[in-house]
């Protein structure tokens, strides 16, 4: 079935360690997004990519990095520079970023920093 | 994109219609109204969107007032599985989706 797969679902990390969250889609979508969600709050955009080999910072990009080497993959690295990384991370994709923009979301990755 | 205002929470009896309001008084002519929902600990799910006409699909109906300053999402026969956070978002095509805090809908038996 087509969709978005995020892994791992749960991840624990020690302070000072980088961690990479995987996001893969088989929907043939051009645009991909990473959001962060903290308890009781809405989603905040970290990074987005409209096309392969191109990406832009969202509202809270500091301490994060991404790559878009393949259309179907958009991994997010949470670096040690991110001061409060414990959160729920959601990856999404859409056919393109210029049109109606129905976003399809993955099931999320929950990161806990110990 | 225009800002939206939603009530923080609402209750609805199972089997009844759930009417979720959203105010977007600063909406401009080329901005669409989107609704998503998020069931606990899952990714958000698209429900519906519209510009100025009322819209209906298999999940819900979207009623937009004539002046477009507010809208209502209607779930015609709410079930326990509809308990979720519902987000109303105003967006111009090509702009990012910005999620607010949404409305927590609790469907009770």
Coordinates of C-alpha atoms in Angstrom, one line a residue:
Chain A
X1 CA 0.0 0.0 0.0
X2 CA 1.2 3.6 -0.6
X3 CA 2.1 5.7 2.3
X4 CA 4.7 7.2 4.5
X5 CA 6.9 5.2 6.8
X6 CA 8.7 6.7 9.7
X7 CA 11.2 4.9 11.8
X8 CA 12.0 4.3 14.5
X9 CA 8.6 4.7 16.3
X10 CA 10.3 5.3 19.6
X11 CA 13.9 6.5 20.2
X12 CA 15.9 7.3 23.3
X13 CA 19.1 9.3 23.1
X14 CA 21.6 10.6 25.6
X15 CA 22.4 14.3 25.7
X16 CA 25.1 15.3 23.2
X17 CA 24.3 12.5 20.7
X18 CA 23.0 13.1 17.2
X19 CA 20.1 11.0 16.0
X20 CA 18.6 10.5 12.6
X21 CA 14.9 9.9 12.0
X22 CA 14.0 8.1 8.8
X23 CA 11.1 9.1 6.5
X24 CA 10.3 7.1 3.3
X25 CA 7.3 7.6 1.0
X26 CA 6.1 5.6 -2.0
X27 CA 3.5 8.0 -3.1
X28 CA 5.7 9.6 -5.8
X29 CA 5.2 13.0 -4.1
X30 CA 7.5 15.8 -4.8
X31 CA 7.2 17.7 -1.6
X32 CA 8.1 16.4 1.9
X33 CA 8.0 18.0 5.3
X34 CA 9.2 17.6 8.9
X35 CA 7.1 18.8 11.8
X36 CA 7.7 18.8 15.5
X37 CA 4.9 18.5 18.1
X38 CA 5.2 19.1 21.8
X39 CA 2.5 17.9 24.3
X40 CA -0.8 19.8 24.0
X41 CA 0.5 21.9 21.1
X42 CA 0.0 22.1 17.4
X43 CA 2.6 21.1 14.8
X44 CA 5.6 23.3 14.0
X45 CA 7.5 23.1 10.7
X46 CA 11.2 22.2 10.9
X47 CA 12.2 21.8 7.3
X48 CA 10.5 21.1 4.0
X49 CA 11.6 20.1 0.5
X50 CA 9.8 20.8 -2.7
X51 CA 12.1 18.8 -5.0
X52 CA 15.1 16.5 -4.8
X53 CA 18.3 18.1 -3.8
X54 CA 16.6 21.2 -2.5
X55 CA 15.1 22.0 0.9
X56 CA 14.2 25.1 3.0
X57 CA 14.2 25.9 6.7
X58 CA 10.8 26.1 8.4
X59 CA 10.0 28.0 11.5
X60 CA 12.2 26.0 14.0
X61 CA 15.2 24.7 12.0
X62 CA 17.9 25.4 14.5
X63 CA 19.6 22.3 15.7
X64 CA 18.2 20.1 12.9
X65 CA 19.5 19.1 9.5
X66 CA 18.0 17.3 6.5
X67 CA 18.9 15.9 3.1
X68 CA 16.9 15.0 0.0
X69 CA 19.1 12.9 -2.2
X70 CA 16.2 10.7 -3.4
X71 CA 12.6 11.6 -4.1
X72 CA 11.3 9.0 -1.7
X73 CA 13.5 9.8 1.3
X74 CA 13.8 12.8 3.6
X75 CA 15.8 11.9 6.7
X76 CA 15.9 14.3 9.7
X77 CA 19.0 14.6 11.9
X78 CA 18.5 16.0 15.4
X79 CA 21.9 17.3 16.4
X80 CA 23.4 18.0 19.8
X81 CA 22.8 21.7 19.1
X82 CA 19.0 21.2 19.5
X83 CA 18.5 22.4 23.1
X84 CA 15.2 20.6 23.8
X85 CA 14.9 17.7 21.4
X86 CA 12.4 15.6 23.3
X87 CA 9.2 15.7 21.1
X88 CA 7.0 13.9 18.7
X89 CA 8.3 14.2 15.1
X90 CA 6.0 13.9 12.1
X91 CA 7.0 13.5 8.5
X92 CA 4.5 14.4 5.7
X93 CA 4.4 14.6 1.9
X94 CA 2.2 16.2 -0.7
X95 CA 2.0 15.9 -4.5
X96 CA 3.6 19.3 -4.8
X97 CA 3.9 22.4 -2.6
X98 CA 2.1 24.7 -5.1
X99 CA -1.3 23.1 -5.3
X100 CA -4.0 22.1 -2.9
X101 CA -1.4 20.7 -0.6
X102 CA -3.3 17.8 1.0
X103 CA -0.6 16.4 3.3
X104 CA -0.2 12.8 4.0
X105 CA 1.4 12.1 7.4
X106 CA 3.4 9.2 8.8
X107 CA 2.7 7.7 12.2
X108 CA 5.5 9.7 13.9
X109 CA 8.7 9.1 15.8
X110 CA 8.8 9.9 19.5
X111 CA 12.2 11.0 20.6
X112 CA 13.2 11.1 24.3
X113 CA 16.5 12.5 25.5
X114 CA 17.6 11.0 28.7
Chain B
X1 CA -1.9 33.4 5.9
X2 CA -4.8 34.4 8.0
X3 CA -5.0 33.4 11.7
X4 CA -7.8 31.1 12.9
X5 CA -9.6 30.8 16.2
X6 CA -11.1 27.6 17.5
X7 CA -12.6 26.6 20.8
X8 CA -10.2 24.5 22.9
X9 CA -12.6 21.7 23.4
X10 CA -16.1 20.4 22.7
X11 CA -18.2 17.4 23.6
X12 CA -20.6 15.5 21.4
X13 CA -23.0 12.6 22.0
X14 CA -22.3 9.5 19.9
X15 CA -24.6 9.4 16.9
X16 CA -25.3 13.1 16.9
X17 CA -23.8 15.6 14.5
X18 CA -20.6 17.3 15.7
X19 CA -20.4 20.9 14.6
X20 CA -16.9 22.4 15.0
X21 CA -16.6 26.2 14.5
X22 CA -13.6 28.2 13.2
X23 CA -13.2 31.9 12.9
X24 CA -10.9 33.4 10.3
X25 CA -12.0 37.0 10.1
X26 CA -8.8 38.2 8.3
X27 CA -9.0 35.6 5.5
X28 CA -8.2 37.0 2.0
X29 CA -9.8 36.1 -1.3
X30 CA -7.2 33.4 -2.4
X31 CA -7.0 31.6 0.9
X32 CA -8.5 28.2 1.4
X33 CA -9.9 26.7 4.6
X34 CA -8.5 23.3 5.5
X35 CA -9.5 20.8 8.2
X36 CA -7.3 18.1 9.5
X37 CA -7.7 15.9 12.6
X38 CA -5.2 14.1 14.8
X39 CA -6.1 11.0 16.8
X40 CA -4.0 10.6 19.8
X41 CA -0.3 9.8 19.1
X42 CA -0.9 9.5 15.3
X43 CA -0.1 11.7 12.4
X44 CA -2.8 14.2 11.3
X45 CA -5.3 13.2 8.7
X46 CA -6.7 15.4 6.0
X47 CA -10.5 15.8 6.2
X48 CA -11.6 18.5 3.7
X49 CA -10.9 21.9 2.3
X50 CA -12.8 24.7 0.5
X51 CA -12.6 28.2 -0.8
X52 CA -16.1 29.7 -0.7
X53 CA -18.6 27.0 -1.6
X54 CA -19.8 24.4 0.8
X55 CA -18.0 21.1 0.4
X56 CA -18.9 17.5 1.3
X57 CA -17.0 14.3 1.1
X58 CA -17.4 10.9 2.7
X59 CA -16.0 12.1 6.0
X60 CA -17.5 15.5 6.6
X61 CA -19.1 18.7 5.3
X62 CA -17.6 22.1 5.3
X63 CA -19.9 25.1 5.6
X64 CA -18.2 28.5 4.9
X65 CA -20.2 31.7 5.6
X66 CA -20.9 34.0 2.7
X67 CA -18.4 36.6 4.0
X68 CA -15.9 33.8 4.5
X69 CA -15.0 35.0 8.0
X70 CA -16.0 31.8 9.6
X71 CA -16.7 28.1 8.9
X72 CA -18.1 25.0 10.4
X73 CA -16.9 21.4 10.0
X74 CA -19.8 19.0 10.4
X75 CA -19.4 15.3 11.2
X76 CA -22.9 14.1 10.5
X77 CA -23.0 11.1 12.8
X78 CA -20.2 11.2 15.3
X79 CA -18.7 7.9 16.6
X80 CA -16.3 7.3 19.4
X81 CA -13.5 6.9 16.7
X82 CA -14.0 10.6 15.9
X83 CA -12.6 11.7 19.2
X84 CA -9.5 13.7 18.1
X85 CA -8.0 17.1 17.9
X86 CA -9.4 19.0 14.9
X87 CA -7.3 21.7 13.2
X88 CA -8.8 24.5 11.1
X89 CA -6.1 26.1 8.9
X90 CA -6.3 28.9 6.4
X91 CA -3.8 28.7 3.6
X92 CA -3.0 30.1 0.2
X93 CA -1.9 27.5 -2.4
X94 CA 1.8 27.2 -2.3
X95 CA 2.2 28.3 1.3
X96 CA 3.0 26.0 4.2
X97 CA 0.3 24.6 6.4
X98 CA 0.5 26.2 9.9
X99 CA -1.2 24.2 12.6
X100 CA -2.6 25.9 15.7
X101 CA -3.7 24.2 18.9
X102 CA -7.0 23.0 17.4
X103 CA -10.2 21.8 19.1
X104 CA -10.3 18.6 21.2
X105 CA -13.5 16.8 20.3
X106 CA -14.7 14.2 22.7
X107 CA -17.4 11.9 21.5
X108 CA -19.3 10.3 24.4
X109 CA -21.5 7.3 24.5

